[in-house]
XYZ file of C-alpha atoms in Angstrom:
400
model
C 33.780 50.254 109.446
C 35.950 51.963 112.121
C 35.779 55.286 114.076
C 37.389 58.378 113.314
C 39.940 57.867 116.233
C 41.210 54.595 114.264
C 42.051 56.382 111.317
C 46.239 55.812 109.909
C 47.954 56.589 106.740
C 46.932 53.540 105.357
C 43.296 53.882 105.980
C 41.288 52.749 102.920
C 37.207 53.407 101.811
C 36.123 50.139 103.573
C 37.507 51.969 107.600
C 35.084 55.165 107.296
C 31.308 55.232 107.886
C 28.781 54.282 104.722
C 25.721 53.620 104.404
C 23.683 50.711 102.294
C 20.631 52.407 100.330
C 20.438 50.883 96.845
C 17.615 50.894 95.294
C 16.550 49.440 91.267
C 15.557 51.981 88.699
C 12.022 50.746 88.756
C 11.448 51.810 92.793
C 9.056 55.202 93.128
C 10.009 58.640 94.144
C 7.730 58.173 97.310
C 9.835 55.040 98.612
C 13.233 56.960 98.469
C 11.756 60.333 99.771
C 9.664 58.023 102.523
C 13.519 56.544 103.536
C 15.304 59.885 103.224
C 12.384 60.920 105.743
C 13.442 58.252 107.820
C 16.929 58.464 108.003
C 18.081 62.424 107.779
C 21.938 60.874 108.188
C 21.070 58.683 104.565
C 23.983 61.387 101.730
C 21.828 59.683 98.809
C 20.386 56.807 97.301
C 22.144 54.102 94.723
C 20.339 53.191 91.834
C 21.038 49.800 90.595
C 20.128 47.493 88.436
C 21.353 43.330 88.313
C 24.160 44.385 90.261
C 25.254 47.525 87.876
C 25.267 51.204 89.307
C 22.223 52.992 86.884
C 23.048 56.382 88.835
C 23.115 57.842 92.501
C 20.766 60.608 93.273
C 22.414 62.661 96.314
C 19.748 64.360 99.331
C 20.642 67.640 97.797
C 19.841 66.996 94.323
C 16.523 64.875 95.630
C 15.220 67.720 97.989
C 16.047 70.010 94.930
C 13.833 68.228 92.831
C 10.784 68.076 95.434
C 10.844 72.003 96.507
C 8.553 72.326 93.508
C 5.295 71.193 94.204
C 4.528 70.141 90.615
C 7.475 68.307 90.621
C 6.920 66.413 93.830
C 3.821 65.011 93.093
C 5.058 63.963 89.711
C 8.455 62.347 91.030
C 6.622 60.787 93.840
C 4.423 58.799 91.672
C 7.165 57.736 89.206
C 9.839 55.516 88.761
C 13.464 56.666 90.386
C 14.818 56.469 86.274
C 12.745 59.214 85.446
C 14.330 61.595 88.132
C 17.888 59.740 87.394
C 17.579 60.847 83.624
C 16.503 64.622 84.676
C 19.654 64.922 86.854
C 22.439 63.294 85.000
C 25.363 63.403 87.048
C 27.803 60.461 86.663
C 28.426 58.893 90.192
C 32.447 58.422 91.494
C 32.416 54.946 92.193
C 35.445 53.593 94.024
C 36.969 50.342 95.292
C 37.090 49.820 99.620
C 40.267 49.248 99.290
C 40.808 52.757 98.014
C 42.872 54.640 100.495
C 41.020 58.080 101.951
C 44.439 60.160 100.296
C 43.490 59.050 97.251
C 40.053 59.257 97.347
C 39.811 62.770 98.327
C 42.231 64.031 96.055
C 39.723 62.422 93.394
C 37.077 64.103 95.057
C 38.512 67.558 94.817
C 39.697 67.288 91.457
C 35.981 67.051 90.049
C 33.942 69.958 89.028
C 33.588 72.665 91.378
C 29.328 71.719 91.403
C 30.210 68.420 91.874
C 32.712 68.507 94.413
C 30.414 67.936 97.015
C 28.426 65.022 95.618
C 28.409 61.385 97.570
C 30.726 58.727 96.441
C 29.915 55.101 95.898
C 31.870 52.498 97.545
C 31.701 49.104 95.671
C 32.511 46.721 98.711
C 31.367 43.491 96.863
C 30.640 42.399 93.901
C 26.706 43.782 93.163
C 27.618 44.982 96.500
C 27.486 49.144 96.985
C 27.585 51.495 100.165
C 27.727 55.485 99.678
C 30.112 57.992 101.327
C 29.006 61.504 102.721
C 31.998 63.187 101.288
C 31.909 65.435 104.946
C 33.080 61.967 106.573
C 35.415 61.631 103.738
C 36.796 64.968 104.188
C 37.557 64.860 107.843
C 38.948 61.828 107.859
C 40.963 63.926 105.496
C 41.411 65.867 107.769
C 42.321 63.692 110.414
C 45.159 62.369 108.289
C 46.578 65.934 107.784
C 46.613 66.346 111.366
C 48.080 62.941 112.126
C 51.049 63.819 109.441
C 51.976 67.613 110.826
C 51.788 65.833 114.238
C 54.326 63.038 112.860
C 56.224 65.780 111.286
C 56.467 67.969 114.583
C 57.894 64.645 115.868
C 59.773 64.211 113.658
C 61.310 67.876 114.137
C 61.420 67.540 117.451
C 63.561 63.973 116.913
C 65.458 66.191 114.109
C 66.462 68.833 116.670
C 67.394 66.761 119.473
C 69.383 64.452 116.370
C 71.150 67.663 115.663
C 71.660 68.941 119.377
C 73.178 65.349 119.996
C 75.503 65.994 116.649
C 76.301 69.170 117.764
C 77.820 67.232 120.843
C 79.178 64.388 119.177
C 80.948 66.940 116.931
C 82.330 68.930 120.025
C 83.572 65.546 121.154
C 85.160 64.347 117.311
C 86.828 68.135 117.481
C 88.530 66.941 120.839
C 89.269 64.229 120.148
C 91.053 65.481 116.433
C 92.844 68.225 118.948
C 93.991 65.488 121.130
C 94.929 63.520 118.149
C 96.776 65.920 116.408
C 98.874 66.477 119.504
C 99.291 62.526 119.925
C 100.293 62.882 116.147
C 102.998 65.852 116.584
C 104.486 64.097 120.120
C 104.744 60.726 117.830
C 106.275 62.753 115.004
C 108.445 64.608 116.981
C 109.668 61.466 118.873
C 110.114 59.515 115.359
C 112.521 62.469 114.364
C 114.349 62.190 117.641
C 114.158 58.841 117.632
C 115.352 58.752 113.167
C 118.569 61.402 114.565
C 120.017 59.021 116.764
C 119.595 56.008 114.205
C 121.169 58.324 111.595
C 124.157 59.405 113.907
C 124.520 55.598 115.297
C 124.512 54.800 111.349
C 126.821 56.827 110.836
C 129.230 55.941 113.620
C 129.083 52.189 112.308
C 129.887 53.140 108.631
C 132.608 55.363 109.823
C 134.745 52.305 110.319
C 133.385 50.579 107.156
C 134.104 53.602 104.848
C 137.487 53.276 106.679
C 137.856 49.923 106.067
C 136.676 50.689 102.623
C 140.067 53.108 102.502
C 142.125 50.847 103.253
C 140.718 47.745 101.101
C 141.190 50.522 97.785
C 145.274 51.160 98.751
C 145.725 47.294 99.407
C 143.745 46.958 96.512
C 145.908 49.352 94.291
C 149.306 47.630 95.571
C 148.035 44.242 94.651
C 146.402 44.996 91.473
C 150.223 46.635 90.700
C 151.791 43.729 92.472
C 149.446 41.133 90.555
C 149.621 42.619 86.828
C 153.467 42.805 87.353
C 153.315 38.829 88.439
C 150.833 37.694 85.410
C 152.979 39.861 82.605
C 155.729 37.673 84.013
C 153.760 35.009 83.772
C 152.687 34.979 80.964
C 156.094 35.890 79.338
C 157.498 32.940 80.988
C 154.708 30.531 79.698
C 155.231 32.142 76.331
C 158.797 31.086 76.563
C 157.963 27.669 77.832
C 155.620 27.055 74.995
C 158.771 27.920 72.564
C 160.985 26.021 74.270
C 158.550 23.421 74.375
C 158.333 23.680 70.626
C 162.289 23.946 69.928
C 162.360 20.614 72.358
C 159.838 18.995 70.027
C 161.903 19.849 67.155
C 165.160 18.471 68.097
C 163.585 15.193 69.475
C 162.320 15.086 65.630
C 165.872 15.418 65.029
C 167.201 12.948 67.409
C 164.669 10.618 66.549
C 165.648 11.351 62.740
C 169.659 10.591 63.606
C 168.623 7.417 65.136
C 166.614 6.096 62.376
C 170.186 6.883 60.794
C 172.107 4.911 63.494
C 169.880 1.864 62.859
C 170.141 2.015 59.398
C 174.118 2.093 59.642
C 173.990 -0.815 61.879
C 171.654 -2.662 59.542
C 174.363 -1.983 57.031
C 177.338 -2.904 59.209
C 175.579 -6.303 60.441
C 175.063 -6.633 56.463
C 179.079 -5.918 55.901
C 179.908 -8.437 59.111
C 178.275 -11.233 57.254
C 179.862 -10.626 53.932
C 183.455 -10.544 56.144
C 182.322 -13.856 57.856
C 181.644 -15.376 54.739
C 184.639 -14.174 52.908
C 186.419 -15.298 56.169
C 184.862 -18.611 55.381
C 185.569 -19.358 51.911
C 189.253 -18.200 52.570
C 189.595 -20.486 55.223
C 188.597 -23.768 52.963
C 190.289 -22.437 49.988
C 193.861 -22.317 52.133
C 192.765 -25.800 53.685
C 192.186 -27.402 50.040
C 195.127 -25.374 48.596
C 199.112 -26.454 48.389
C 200.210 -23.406 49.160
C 203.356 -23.595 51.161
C 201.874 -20.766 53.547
C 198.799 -22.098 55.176
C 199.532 -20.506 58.226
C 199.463 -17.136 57.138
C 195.778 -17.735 55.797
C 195.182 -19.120 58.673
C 196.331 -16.437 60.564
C 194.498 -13.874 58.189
C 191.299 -16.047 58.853
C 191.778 -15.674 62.863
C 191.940 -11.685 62.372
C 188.443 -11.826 60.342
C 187.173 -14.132 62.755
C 188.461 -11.271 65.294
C 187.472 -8.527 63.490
C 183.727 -9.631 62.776
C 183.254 -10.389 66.473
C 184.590 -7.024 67.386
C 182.544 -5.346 64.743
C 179.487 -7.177 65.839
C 180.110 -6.413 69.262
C 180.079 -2.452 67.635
C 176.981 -2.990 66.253
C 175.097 -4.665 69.316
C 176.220 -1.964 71.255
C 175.254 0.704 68.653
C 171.817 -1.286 68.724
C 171.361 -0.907 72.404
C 172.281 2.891 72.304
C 170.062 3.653 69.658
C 167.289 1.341 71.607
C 168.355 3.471 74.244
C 167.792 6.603 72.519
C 164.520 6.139 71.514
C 163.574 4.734 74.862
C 164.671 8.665 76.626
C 163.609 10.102 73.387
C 159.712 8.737 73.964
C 160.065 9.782 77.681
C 161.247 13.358 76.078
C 158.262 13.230 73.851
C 156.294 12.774 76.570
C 157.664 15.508 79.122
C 157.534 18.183 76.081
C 153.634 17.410 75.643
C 153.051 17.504 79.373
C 154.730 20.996 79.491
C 152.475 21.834 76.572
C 149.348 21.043 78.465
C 150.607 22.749 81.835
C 151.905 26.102 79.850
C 147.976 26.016 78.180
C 146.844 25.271 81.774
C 148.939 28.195 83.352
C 147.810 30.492 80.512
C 144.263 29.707 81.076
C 144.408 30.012 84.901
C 146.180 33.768 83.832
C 143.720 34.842 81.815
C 140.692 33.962 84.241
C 143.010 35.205 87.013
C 142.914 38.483 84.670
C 139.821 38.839 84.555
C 138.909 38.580 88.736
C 141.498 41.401 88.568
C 139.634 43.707 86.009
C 136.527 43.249 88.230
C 138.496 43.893 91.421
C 139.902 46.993 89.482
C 136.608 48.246 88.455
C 135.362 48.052 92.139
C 138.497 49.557 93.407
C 137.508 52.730 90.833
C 133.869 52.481 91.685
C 134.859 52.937 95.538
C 137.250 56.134 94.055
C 133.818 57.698 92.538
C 131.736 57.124 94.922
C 133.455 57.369 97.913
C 131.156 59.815 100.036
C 128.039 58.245 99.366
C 126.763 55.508 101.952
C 124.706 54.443 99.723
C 127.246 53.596 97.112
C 129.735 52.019 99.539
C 126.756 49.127 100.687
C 126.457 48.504 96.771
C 130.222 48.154 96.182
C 130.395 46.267 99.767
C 127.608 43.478 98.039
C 129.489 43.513 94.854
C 132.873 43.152 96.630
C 131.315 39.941 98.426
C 130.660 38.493 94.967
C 134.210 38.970 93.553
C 135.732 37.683 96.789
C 133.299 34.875 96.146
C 134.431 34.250 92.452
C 138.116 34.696 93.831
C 137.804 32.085 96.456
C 136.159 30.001 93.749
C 139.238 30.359 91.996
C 141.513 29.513 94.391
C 139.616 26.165 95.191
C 139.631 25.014 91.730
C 142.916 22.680 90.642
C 145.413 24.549 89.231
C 146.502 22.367 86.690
């Protein structure tokens, strides 16, 4: 049990000041009044019975009871039941651990004649202590006083909170001033600062758009120059294909005469045997005959012999120029197909050629539309880089 001055908001029951008088049902009226005599402090007596409240009988309702003399002598010589059963009020029996908030807002929710009747305090099991509800209520008390104190603090700690805001505030309104000034000098510089970037821009793509100028004429002269050169070009490959062609065709006809060639000397070596032979037999018939001429056949048989080497002299010689022939006509077979391939070549070098020149020409208009925007000129400056790139490409390639 602890004094008054001990008292927090987490008091409970078992911290305020009790008192132990329990009696069993069967104890007489002269025993409690005998110990209410005794101890003018004692709020009421417990009655209990194996360790189970019966009833509490409060000082009040006791000295009630005994004002009538009748009654006294009666109650005095009785068991405490019988007075229990006259006065029937159900005790408010509460656990120690029971905080004093609690237990007086139990208390002063009873009935108005009851509001003022002990509690009992069950501290133990079978164990029971009773509480003058006058400790109970200025402990109460105590408590309320204890919170509006804590409160006032707490005011007090709520103004000087809000004094120190009120400062901090002064101070975060400063320091946004001083900011915003920091923030106008800074913008105000960046401006300054963006100006002379812009105008130093704009003195470095001065030359650029310039250069750009000058890159669209030269551009225009050689995309004239350069269409005039591939029609030409082109024309002239044309014509070399054709020619190619016609060359084709009259080694077909060469080669055609010379199968004609050898098959006239086939038939001329044929003819120079048939002589020889002839030549031959005309010899041994003038040898075997009795003609009185032999020399003339024998003369006749010298100018065969003559005339079939000559002839076959012809036809070697006619052999080696058509051998000849064909040799220079392969060779002209050969150069013809070459051509061909280069003429194919040249026209597929034109028509890539062609097409650098439709993207250089499409740049060169691009540059025509949008020739006062920067903007514009960086994007045509990046896609000029890539034609360049596919024209240097070109160039490195084999033109074959």
């Amino acid at each position: 049990m602890s004094s008054l001055s001990e008292i927090t908001l987490n008091s409970t029951l078992e911290d305020l000041a009790s008192y132990t008088f329990q009696v069993d049902s069967c104890t007489q009226g002269q025993v409690v009044a005998q110990e209410f005599y005794q101890n003018p402090e004692l709020p009421g007596v417990i009655v209990v019975d194996n360790g189970e409240v019966m009833g509490m009988i409060s000082r009040t309702n006791f000295r009630e009871q005994m004002s009538h003399l009748n009654r006294k002598t009666f109650y005095l010589s009785q068991p405490i039941q019988l007075l229990l059963d006259v006065i029937r009020i159900p005790p408010l029996i509460l656990s120690k651990y029971c905080s004093i908030l609690v237990a007086a807002n139990q208390v002063l929710t009873r009935p108005k004649q009851l509001v003022y009747e002990p509690i009992v305090i069950e501290s133990d099991p079978g164990q029971f202590q009773i509480l003058d509800i006058h400790h109970l209520l200025i402990a109460q008390n105590q408590l309320l006083n204890l919170s509006y104190h804590q409160i006032q603090q707490q005011n007090q700690q709520l103004k000087k909170s809000e004094q120190n805001f009120k400062r901090e505030r002064k101070k975060v309104q400063k320091y946004e001033l001083s900011l915003q000034k920091r923030t106008h000098l800074i913008y105000q510089k960046y401006n300054q600062d963006y100006s002379k970037r812009q105008a130093k821009l704009s003195e470095r793509i001065q030359p650029i758009v310039q250069l750009n100028q000058n890159f669209i004429r030269a551009s225009k002269r050689i995309l004239a120059e350069t269409s005039k050169a591939f029609h030409s070009i082109v024309l002239n490959a044309n014509s070399t294909y054709h020619n190619t062609e016609n060359s084709f065709q009259i080694s077909n006809a060469i080669a055609q005469d010379l199968d004609a060639i050898n098959s006239t000397s086939l038939m001329l070596e044929d003819i120079i045997q048939k002589v020889r032979h002839l030549a031959v037999q005309a010899a041994v018939f003038t040898y075997h005959s009795d003609s009185s001429q032999p020399q003339g056949f024998s003369q006749i048989g010298f100018e065969v012999d003559r005339l079939v080497s000559e002839t076959s002299k012809v036809s070697d010689q006619i052999n080696s120029i058509a051998t000849q022939l064909k040799f220079h006509l392969q060779e002209l077979r050969e150069s013809v197909v070459e051509d061909a391939r280069i003429a194919c070549s040249m026209v597929s070098h034109v028509e890539r050629a062609e097409a650098v020149i439709a993207d250089l020409e499409q740049l060169v208009n691009l540059s025509l539309i949008h020739h006062n925007d920067p903007q514009s000129q960086s994007n045509d400056a990046q896609h000029l880089m890539k034609v360049i790139d596919r024209v240097l490409q070109y160039a490195e390639e084999p033109q074959n």
